[in-house]
Tab-separated table of C-alpha atoms and ligand atoms in Angstrom:
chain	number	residue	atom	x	y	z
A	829	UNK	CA	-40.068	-136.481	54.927
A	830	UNK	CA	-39.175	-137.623	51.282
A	831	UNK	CA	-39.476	-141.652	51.296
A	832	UNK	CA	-38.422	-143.535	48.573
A	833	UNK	CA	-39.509	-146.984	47.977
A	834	UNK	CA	-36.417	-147.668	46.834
A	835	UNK	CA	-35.542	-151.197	48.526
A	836	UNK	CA	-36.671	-154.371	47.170
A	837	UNK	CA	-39.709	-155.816	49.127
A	838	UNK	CA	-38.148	-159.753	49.119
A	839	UNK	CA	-40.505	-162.068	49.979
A	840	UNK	CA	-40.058	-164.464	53.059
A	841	UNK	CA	-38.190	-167.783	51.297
A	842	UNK	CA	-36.617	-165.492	48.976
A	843	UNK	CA	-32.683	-164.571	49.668
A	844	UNK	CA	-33.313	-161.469	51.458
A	845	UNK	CA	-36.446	-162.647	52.561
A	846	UNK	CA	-35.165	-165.655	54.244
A	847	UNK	CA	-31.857	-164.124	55.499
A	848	UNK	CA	-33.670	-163.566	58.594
A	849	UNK	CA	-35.255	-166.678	59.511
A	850	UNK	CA	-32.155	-168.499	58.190
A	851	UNK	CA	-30.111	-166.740	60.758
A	852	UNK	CA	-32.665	-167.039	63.699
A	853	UNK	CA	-32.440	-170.579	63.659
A	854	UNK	CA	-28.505	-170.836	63.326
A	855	UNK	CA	-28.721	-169.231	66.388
A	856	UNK	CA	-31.600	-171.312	67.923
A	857	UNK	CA	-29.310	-173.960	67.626
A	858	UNK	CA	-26.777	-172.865	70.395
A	859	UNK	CA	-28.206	-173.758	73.380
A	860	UNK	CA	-27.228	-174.965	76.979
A	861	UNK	CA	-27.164	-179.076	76.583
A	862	UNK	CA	-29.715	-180.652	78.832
A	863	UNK	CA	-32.154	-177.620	79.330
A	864	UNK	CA	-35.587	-177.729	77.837
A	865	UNK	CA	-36.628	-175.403	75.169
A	866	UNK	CA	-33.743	-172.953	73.517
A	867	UNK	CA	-32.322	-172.183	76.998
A	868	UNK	CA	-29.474	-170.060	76.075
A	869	UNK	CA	-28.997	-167.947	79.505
A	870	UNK	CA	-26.952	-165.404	79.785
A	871	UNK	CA	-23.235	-166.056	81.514
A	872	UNK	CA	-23.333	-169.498	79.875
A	873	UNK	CA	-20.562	-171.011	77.848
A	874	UNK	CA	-23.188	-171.521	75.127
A	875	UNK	CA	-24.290	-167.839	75.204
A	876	UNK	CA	-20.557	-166.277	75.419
A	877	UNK	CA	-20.109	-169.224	72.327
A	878	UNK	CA	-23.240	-167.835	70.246
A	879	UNK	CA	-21.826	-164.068	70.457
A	880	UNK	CA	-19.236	-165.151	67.999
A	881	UNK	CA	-22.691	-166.117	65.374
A	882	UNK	CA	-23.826	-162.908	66.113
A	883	UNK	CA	-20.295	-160.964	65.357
A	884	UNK	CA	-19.510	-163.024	62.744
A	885	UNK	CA	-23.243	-162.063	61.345
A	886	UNK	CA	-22.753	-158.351	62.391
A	887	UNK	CA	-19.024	-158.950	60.343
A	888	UNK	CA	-20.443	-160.836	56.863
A	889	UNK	CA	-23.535	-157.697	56.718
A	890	UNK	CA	-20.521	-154.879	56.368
A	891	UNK	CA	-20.844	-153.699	60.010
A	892	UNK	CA	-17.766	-152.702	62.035
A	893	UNK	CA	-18.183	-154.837	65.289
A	894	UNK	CA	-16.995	-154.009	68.552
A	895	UNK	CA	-17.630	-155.622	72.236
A	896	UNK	CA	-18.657	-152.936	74.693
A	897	UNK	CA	-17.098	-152.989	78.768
A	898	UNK	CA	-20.567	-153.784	79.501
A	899	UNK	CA	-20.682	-156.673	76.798
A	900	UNK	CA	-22.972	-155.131	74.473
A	901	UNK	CA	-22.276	-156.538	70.680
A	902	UNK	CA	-22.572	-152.816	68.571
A	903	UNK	CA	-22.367	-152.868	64.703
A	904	UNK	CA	-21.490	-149.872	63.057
A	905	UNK	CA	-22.457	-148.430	59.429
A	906	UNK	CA	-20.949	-145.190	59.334
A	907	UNK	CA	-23.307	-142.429	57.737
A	908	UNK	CA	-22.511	-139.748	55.499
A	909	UNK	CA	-22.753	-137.249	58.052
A	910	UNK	CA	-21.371	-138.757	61.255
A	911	UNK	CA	-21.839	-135.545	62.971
A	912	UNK	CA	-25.494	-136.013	63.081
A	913	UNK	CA	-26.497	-138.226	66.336
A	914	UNK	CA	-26.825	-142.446	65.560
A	915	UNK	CA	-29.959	-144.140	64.646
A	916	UNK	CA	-30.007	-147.437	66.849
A	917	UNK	CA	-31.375	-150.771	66.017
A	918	UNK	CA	-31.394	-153.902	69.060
A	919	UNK	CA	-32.595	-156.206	71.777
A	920	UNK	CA	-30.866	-159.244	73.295
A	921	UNK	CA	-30.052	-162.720	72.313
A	922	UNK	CA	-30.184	-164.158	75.978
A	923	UNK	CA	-33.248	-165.955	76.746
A	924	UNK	CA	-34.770	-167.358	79.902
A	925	UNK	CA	-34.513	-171.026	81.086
A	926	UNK	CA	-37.005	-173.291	78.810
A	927	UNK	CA	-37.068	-170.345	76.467
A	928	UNK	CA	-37.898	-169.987	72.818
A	929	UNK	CA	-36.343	-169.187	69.728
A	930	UNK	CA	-37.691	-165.591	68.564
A	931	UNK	CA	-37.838	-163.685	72.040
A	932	UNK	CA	-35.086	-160.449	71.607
A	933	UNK	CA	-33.009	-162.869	68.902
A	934	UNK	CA	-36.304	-161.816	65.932
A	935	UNK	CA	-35.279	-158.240	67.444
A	936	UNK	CA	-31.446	-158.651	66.562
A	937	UNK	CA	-31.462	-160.445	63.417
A	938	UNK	CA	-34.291	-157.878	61.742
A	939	UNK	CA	-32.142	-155.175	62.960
A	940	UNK	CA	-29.243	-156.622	61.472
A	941	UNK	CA	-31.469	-157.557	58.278
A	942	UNK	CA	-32.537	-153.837	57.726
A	943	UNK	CA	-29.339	-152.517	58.407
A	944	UNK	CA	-28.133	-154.474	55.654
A	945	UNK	CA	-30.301	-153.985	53.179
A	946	UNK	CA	-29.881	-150.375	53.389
A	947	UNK	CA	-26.121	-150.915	53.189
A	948	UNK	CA	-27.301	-153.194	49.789
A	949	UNK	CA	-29.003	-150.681	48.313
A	950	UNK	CA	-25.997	-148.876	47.802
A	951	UNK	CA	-24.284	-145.107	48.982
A	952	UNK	CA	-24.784	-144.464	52.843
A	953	UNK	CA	-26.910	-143.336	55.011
A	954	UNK	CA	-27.228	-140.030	56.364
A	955	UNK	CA	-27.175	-141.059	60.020
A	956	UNK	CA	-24.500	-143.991	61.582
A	957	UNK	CA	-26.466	-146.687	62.122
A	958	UNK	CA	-25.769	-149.211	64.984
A	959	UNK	CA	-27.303	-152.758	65.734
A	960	UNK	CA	-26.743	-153.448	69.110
A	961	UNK	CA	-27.216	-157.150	70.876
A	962	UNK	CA	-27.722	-156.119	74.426
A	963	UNK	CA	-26.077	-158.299	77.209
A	964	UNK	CA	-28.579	-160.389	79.324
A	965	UNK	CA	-32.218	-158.775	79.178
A	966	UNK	CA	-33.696	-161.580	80.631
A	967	UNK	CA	-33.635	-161.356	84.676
A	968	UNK	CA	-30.428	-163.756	86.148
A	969	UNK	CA	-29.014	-164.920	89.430
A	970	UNK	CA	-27.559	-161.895	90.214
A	971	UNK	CA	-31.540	-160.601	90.398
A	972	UNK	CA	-31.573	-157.730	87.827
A	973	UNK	CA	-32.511	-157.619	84.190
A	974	UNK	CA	-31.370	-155.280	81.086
A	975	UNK	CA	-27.587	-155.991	82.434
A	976	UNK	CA	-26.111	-154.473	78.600
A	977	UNK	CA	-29.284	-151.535	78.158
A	978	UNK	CA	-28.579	-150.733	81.836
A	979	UNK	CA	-24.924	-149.834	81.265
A	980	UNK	CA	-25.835	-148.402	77.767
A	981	UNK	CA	-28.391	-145.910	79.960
A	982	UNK	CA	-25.709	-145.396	82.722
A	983	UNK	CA	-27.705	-147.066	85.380
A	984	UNK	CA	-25.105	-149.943	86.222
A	985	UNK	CA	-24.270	-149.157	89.743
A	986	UNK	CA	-20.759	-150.551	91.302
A	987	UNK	CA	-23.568	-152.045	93.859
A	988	UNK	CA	-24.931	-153.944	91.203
A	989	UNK	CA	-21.739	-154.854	89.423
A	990	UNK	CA	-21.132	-156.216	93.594
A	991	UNK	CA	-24.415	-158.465	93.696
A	992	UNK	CA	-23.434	-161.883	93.935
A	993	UNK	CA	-25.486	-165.379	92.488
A	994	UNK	CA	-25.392	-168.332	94.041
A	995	UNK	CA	-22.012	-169.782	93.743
A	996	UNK	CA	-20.806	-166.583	95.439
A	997	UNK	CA	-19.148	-164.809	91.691
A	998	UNK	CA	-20.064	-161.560	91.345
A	999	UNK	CA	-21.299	-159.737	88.027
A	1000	UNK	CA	-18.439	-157.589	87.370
A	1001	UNK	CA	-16.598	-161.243	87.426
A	1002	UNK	CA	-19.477	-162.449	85.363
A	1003	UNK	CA	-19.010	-159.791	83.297
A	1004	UNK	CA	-15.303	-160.428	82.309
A	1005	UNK	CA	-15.773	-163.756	81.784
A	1006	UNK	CA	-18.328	-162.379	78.867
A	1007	UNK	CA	-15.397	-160.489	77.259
A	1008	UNK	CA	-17.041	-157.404	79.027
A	1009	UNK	CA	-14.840	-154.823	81.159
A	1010	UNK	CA	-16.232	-153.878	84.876
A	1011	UNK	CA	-13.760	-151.582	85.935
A	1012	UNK	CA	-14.490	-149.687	82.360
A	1013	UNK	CA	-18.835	-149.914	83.047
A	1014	UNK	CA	-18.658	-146.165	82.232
A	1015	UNK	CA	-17.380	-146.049	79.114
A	1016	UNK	CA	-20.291	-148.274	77.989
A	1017	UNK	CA	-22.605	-145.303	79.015
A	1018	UNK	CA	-23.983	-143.625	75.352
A	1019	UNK	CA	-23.445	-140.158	76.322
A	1020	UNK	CA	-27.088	-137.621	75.525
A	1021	UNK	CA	-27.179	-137.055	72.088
A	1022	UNK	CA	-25.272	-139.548	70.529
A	1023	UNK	CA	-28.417	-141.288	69.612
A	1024	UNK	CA	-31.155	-139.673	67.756
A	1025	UNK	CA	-33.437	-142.829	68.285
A	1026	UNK	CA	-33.590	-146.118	69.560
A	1027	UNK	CA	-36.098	-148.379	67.152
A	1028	UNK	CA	-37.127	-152.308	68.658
A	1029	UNK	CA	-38.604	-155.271	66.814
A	1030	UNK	CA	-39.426	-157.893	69.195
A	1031	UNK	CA	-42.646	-160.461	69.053
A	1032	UNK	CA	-46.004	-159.626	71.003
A	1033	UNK	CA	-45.666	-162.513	73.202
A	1034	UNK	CA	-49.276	-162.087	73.527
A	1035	UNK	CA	-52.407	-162.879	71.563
A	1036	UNK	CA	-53.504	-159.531	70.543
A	1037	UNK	CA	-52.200	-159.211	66.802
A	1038	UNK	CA	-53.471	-162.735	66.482
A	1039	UNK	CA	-56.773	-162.778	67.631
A	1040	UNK	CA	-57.164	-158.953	65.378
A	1041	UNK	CA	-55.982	-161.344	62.155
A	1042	UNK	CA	-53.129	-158.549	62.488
A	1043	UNK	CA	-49.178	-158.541	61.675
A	1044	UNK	CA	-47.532	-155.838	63.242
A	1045	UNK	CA	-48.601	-153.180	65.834
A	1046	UNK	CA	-46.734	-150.261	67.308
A	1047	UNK	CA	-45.990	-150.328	70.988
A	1048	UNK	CA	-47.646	-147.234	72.871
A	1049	UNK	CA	-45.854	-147.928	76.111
A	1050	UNK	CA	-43.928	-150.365	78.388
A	1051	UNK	CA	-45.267	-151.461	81.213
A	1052	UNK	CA	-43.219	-150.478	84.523
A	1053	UNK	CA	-42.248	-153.574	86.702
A	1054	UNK	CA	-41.061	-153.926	90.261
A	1055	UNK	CA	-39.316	-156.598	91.377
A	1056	UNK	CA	-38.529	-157.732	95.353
A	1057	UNK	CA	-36.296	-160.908	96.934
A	1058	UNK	CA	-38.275	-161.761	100.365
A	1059	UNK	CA	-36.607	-164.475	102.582
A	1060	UNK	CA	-38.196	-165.813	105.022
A	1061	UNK	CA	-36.333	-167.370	108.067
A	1062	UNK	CA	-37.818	-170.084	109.744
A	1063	UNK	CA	-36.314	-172.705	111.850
A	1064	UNK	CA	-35.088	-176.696	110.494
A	1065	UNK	CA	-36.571	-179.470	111.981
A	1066	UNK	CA	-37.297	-182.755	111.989
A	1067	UNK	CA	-40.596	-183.513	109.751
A	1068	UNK	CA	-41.748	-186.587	112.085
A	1069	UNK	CA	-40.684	-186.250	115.506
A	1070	UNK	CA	-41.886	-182.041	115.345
A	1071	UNK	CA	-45.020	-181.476	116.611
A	1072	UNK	CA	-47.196	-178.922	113.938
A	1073	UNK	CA	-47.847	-176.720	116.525
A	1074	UNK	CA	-44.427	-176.381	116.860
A	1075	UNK	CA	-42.563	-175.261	113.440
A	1076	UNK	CA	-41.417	-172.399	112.038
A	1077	UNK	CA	-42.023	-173.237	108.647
A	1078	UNK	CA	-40.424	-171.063	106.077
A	1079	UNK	CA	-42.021	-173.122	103.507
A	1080	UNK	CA	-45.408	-172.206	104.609
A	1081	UNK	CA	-44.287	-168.851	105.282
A	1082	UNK	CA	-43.591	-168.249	101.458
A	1083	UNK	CA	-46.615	-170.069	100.194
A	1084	UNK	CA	-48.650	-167.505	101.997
A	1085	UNK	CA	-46.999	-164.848	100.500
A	1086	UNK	CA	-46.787	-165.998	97.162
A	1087	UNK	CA	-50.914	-166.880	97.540
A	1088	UNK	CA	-50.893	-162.665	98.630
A	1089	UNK	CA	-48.739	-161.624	95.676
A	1090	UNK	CA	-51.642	-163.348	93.340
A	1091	UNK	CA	-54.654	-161.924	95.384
A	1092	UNK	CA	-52.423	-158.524	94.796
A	1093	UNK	CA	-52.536	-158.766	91.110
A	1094	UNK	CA	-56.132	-160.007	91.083
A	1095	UNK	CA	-57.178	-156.894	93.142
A	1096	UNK	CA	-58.660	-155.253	89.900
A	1097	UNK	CA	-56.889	-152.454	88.503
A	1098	UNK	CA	-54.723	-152.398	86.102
A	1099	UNK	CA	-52.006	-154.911	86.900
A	1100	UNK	CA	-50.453	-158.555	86.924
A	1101	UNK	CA	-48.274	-159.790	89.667
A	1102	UNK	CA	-46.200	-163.225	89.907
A	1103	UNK	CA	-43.959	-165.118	91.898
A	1104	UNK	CA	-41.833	-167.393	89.660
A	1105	UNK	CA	-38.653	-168.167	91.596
A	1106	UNK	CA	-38.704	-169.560	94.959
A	1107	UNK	CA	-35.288	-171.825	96.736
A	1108	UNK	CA	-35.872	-173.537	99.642
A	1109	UNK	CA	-32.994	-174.858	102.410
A	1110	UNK	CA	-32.496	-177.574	103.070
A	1111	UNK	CA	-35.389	-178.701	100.570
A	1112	UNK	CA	-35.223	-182.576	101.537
A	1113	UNK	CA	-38.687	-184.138	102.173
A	1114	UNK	CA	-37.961	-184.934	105.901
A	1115	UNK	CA	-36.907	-181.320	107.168
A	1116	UNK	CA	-39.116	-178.670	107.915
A	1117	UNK	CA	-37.831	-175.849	105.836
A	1118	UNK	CA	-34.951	-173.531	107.208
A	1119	UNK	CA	-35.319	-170.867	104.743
A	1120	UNK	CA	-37.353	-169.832	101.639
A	1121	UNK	CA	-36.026	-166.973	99.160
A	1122	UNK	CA	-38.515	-165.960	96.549
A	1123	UNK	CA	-38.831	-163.424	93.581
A	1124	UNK	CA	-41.825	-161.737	93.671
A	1125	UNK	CA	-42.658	-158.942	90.735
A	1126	UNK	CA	-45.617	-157.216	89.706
A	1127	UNK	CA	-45.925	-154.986	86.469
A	1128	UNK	CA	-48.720	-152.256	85.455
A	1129	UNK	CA	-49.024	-149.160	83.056
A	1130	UNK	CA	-50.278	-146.760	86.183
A	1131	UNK	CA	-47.627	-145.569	88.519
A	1132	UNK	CA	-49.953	-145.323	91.225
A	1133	UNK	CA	-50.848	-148.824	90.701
A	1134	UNK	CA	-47.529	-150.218	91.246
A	1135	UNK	CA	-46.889	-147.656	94.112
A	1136	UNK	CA	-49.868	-149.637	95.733
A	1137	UNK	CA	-48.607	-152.970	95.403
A	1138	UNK	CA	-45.247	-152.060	97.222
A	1139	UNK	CA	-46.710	-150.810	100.211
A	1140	UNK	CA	-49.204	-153.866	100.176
A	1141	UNK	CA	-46.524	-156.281	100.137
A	1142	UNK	CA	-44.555	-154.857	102.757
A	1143	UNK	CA	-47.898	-155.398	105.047
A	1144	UNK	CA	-47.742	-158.748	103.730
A	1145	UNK	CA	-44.653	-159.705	104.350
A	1146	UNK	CA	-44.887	-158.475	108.038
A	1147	UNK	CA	-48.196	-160.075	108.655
A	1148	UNK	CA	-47.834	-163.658	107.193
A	1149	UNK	CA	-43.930	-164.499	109.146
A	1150	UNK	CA	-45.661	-162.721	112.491
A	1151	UNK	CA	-48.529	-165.224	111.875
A	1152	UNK	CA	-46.105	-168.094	111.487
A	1153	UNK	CA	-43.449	-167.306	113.630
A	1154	UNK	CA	-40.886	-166.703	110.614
A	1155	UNK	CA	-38.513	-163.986	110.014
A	1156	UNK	CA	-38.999	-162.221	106.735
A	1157	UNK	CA	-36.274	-159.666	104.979
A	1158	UNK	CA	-37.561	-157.790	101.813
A	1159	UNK	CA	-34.727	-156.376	99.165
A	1160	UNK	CA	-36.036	-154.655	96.439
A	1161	UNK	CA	-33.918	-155.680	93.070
A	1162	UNK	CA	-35.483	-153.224	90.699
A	1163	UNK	CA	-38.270	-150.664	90.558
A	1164	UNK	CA	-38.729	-149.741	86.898
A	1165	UNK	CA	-41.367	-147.256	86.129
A	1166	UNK	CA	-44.036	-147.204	82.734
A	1167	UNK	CA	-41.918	-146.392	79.763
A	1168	UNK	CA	-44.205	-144.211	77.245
A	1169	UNK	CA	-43.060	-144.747	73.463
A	1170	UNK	CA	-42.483	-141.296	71.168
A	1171	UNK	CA	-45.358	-140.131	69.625
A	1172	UNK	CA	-42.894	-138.907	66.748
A	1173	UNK	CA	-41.315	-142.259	66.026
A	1174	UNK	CA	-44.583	-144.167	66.733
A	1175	UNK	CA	-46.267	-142.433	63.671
A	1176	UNK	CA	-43.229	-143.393	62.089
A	1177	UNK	CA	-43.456	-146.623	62.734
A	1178	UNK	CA	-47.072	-145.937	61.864
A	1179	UNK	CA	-46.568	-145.391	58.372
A	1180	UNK	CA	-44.008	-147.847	57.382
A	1181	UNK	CA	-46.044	-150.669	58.263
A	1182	UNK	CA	-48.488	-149.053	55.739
A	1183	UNK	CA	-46.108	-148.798	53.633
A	1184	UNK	CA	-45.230	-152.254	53.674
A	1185	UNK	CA	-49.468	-152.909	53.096
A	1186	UNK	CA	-49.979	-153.580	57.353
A	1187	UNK	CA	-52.558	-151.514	58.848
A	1188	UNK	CA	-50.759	-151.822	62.951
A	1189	UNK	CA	-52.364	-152.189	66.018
A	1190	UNK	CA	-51.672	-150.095	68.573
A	1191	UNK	CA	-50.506	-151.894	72.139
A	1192	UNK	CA	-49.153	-151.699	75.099
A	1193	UNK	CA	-46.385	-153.747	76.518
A	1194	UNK	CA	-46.652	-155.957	79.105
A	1195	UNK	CA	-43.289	-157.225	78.622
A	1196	UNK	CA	-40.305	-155.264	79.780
A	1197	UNK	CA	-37.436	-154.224	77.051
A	1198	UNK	CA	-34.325	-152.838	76.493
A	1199	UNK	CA	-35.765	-149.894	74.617
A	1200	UNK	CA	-36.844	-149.395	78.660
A	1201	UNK	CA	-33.122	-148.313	79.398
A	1202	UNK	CA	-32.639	-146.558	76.377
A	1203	UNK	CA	-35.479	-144.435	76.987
A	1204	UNK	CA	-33.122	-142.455	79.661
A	1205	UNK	CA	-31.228	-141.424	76.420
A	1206	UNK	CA	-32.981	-140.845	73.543
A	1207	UNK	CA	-37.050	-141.553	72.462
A	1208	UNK	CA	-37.627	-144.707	72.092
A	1209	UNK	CA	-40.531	-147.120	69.650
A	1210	UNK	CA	-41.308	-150.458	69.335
A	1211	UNK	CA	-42.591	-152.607	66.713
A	1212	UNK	CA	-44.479	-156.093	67.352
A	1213	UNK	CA	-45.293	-159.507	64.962
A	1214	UNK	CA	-47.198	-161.707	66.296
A	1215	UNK	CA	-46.566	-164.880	68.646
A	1216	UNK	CA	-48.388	-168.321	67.830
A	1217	UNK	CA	-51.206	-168.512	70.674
A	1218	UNK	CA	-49.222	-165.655	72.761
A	1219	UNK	CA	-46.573	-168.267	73.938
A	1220	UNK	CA	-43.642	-167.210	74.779
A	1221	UNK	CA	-40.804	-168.008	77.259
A	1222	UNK	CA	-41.120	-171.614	76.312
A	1223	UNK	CA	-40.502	-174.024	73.837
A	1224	UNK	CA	-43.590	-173.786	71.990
A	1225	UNK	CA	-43.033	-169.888	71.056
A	1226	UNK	CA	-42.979	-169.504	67.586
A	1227	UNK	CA	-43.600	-166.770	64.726
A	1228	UNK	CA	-43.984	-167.520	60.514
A	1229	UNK	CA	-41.529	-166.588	58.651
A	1230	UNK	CA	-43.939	-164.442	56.806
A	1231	UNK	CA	-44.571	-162.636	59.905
A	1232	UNK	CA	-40.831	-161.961	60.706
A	1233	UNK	CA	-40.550	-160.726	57.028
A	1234	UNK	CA	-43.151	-158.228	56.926
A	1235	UNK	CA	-41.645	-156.593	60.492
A	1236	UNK	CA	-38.271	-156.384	58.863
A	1237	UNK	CA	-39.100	-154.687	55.955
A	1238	UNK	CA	-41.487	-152.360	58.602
A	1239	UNK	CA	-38.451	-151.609	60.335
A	1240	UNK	CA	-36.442	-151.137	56.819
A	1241	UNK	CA	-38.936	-149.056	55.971
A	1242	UNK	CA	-38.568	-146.803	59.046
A	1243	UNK	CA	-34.607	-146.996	59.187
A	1244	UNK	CA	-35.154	-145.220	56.026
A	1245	UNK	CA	-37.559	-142.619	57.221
A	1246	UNK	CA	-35.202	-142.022	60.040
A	1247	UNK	CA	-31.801	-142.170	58.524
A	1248	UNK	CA	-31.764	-141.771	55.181
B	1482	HGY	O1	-39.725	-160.113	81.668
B	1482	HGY	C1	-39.922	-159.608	80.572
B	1482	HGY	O2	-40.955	-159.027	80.332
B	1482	HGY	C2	-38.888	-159.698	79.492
B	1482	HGY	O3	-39.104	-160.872	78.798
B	1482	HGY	N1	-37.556	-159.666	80.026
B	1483	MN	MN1	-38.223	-162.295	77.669
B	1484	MN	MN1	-37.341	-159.869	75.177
């Protein structure tokens, strides 16, 4: 595979260099008022607001932008041979509540930063390329995550366009209100062979590459994770005049279960497991709680792992309400096996952070992705740069500007491996 050096290698600061970073925090700057962090979730009026940035962005870097039924933001650079299947560049702009700046938005901008410079270098590539800024990676309130990569993979179901949040609007409404088109969810579906790759830049959000002195690795795979809504149904009461040996407390109910999601990720093995979300009804201080919904989700790289942990739950989620006299419903919301990365592209990616003077690790991801989705329709890699202590989804997440730099020219690098 003939590889030129032929693009510039601009420094961070410089004008290509900096493009990057510049852009990043334009778009850090659109964020929900009042949240903490860069909370800029998806469905909001500030996230529907900062996909005009990002097609403006898409616009000003020669790319012909289009909004897909499923909300996806694709730029196009045709290729000299548009016959030959699309290389595509991605992740999401959405973050989670209390969120930082450089989770999925490093992803988009480099893509759109390598896209460009190949553009700048002059002529066309062989291969369309397309940077694509998925719709809402981050799990919402309808309960699922990947919403865009899903539809992109064909794996939007009309049951989950149905699901509801809490205000009672469904996604497909959701949807529309993001310029997206529910009834048309299949025409967002990338039909086989249309893409010859899907490449991913996206920070560690761990402290591997900085604890190695390292600033890029190449993902080896992505870790599976299962997700379940339990609700436990317990009765209301009055929190002085009801006796404790009396209550149904779902409250109680769901702190058990929670405490047996952590002893089930703590079991040894090779797994984590979490409850983040939990409502409660009524939730005042003087009733004994009604009812208690949590999110409970568990990720590993072993099938059989994760296979474990379902059936465990289920045990605890009959044994814990039985003990406490609490009805308990369990709804799984997603079940995503291990992703493995392409050995091809991975050696790829392999060699043009060599070429760029990195020497990558190579890691696993604990974190799930949109190259997840994609890998139902075409092989997928990742690349990683490294996250300040390994903080991420919070404020506090942050990468150098160096570090950004020397992924996107990685990923140049690679789009010209691939594409050229
Ligand atoms: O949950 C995740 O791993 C990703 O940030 N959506
Ligand atoms: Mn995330
Ligand atoms: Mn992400």
């Amino acid at each position: 595979m003939a590889v030129r050096n032929w693009y510039p290698l601009p420094v961070a600061g410089s004008e290509a260099g900096g493009r990057v970073f510049a852009d990043l925090m334009r778009l850090a700057e659109m964020v929900e008022p009042g949240q903490p962090g860069w909370t800029r979730r998806v469905f909001s009026p500030e996230y529907l607001k900062s996909r005009e940035l990002v097609w403006e962005l898409m616009g000003s870097a020669g790319l012909e932008v289009r909004r897909d039924p499923a909300g996806n933001l694709i730029g196009t650079l045709q290729g000299a041979s548009p016959d030959q299947p699309a290389l595509i560049l991605g992740s999401h702009t959405d973050t989670v509540a209390g969120g930082g700046r450089f989770d999925g938005p490093c992803g988009v901008m480099a893509a759109l930063e390598a896209v460009r410079r190949i553009g700048e270098r002059g002529g066309r590539p062989q291969r369309t390329l397309l940077v694509v800024d998925f719709l809402g990676e981050e799990p919402n309130d309808f309960g699922i995550s990947c919403v865009g990569s899903r539809a992109a993979a064909g794996h939007l179901s009309s049951g989950h366009l149905r699901l509801r949040d809490g205000s009672g609007r469904t996604l497909a409404e959701a949807l529309a209100q993001m310029g997206g088109d529910p009834d048309r969810i299949a025409e967002a579906r990338w039909p086989q062979g249309t893409a010859s790759a899907y490449l991913e830049l996206h920070v560690e959000q761990g402290t591997r590459l900085e604890e190695a002195g390292r600033g890029l690795a190449v993902v080896t795979a992505i870790a599976g994770i299962h997700r379940a809504e339990i609700r436990l149904e317990g009765r209301a009461d009055h929190s002085g005049t009801t006796p404790m040996d009396r209550r149904s407390d779902a409250l109680l109910a769901a702190a058990e279960v929670s405490l047996g999601v952590e002893r089930l990720g703590r079991r040894g093995g090779l797994g984590v497991a979490t409850v983040g979300r939990l409502e409660l009804e009524p939730n005042s201080p003087n009733v004994v709680a009604e009812r208690a919904t949590l999110i409970a989700e568990y990720r590993s790289g072993d099938p059989s792992w994760l296979a474990a942990t379902d059936a465990l739950l289920q045990e605890e989620v009959t044994q814990v309400p039985a003990r406490r006299g609490v009805r308990a419903q369990l709804a799984w919301l997603s079940r995503e096996g291990p992703t493995l990365c392409s050995e091809e592209l991975r050696s790829v990616l392999l060699a043009s952070a060599r070429e760029v003077g990195e020497e990558p690790l190579e890691l696993a991801s604990w974190a799930g992705h949109d190259a997840v989705q994609m890998a139902a329709i075409c092989p997928v890699a990742m690349l990683f740069v490294p996250s300040r202590g390994g903080r991420s989804h919070c404020p506090e997440e942050w990468t150098d500007p160096e570090q950004v730099e020397v992924g996107t020219m990685a990923l140049t690098a690679a789009v010209a491996r691939l594409a050229l």
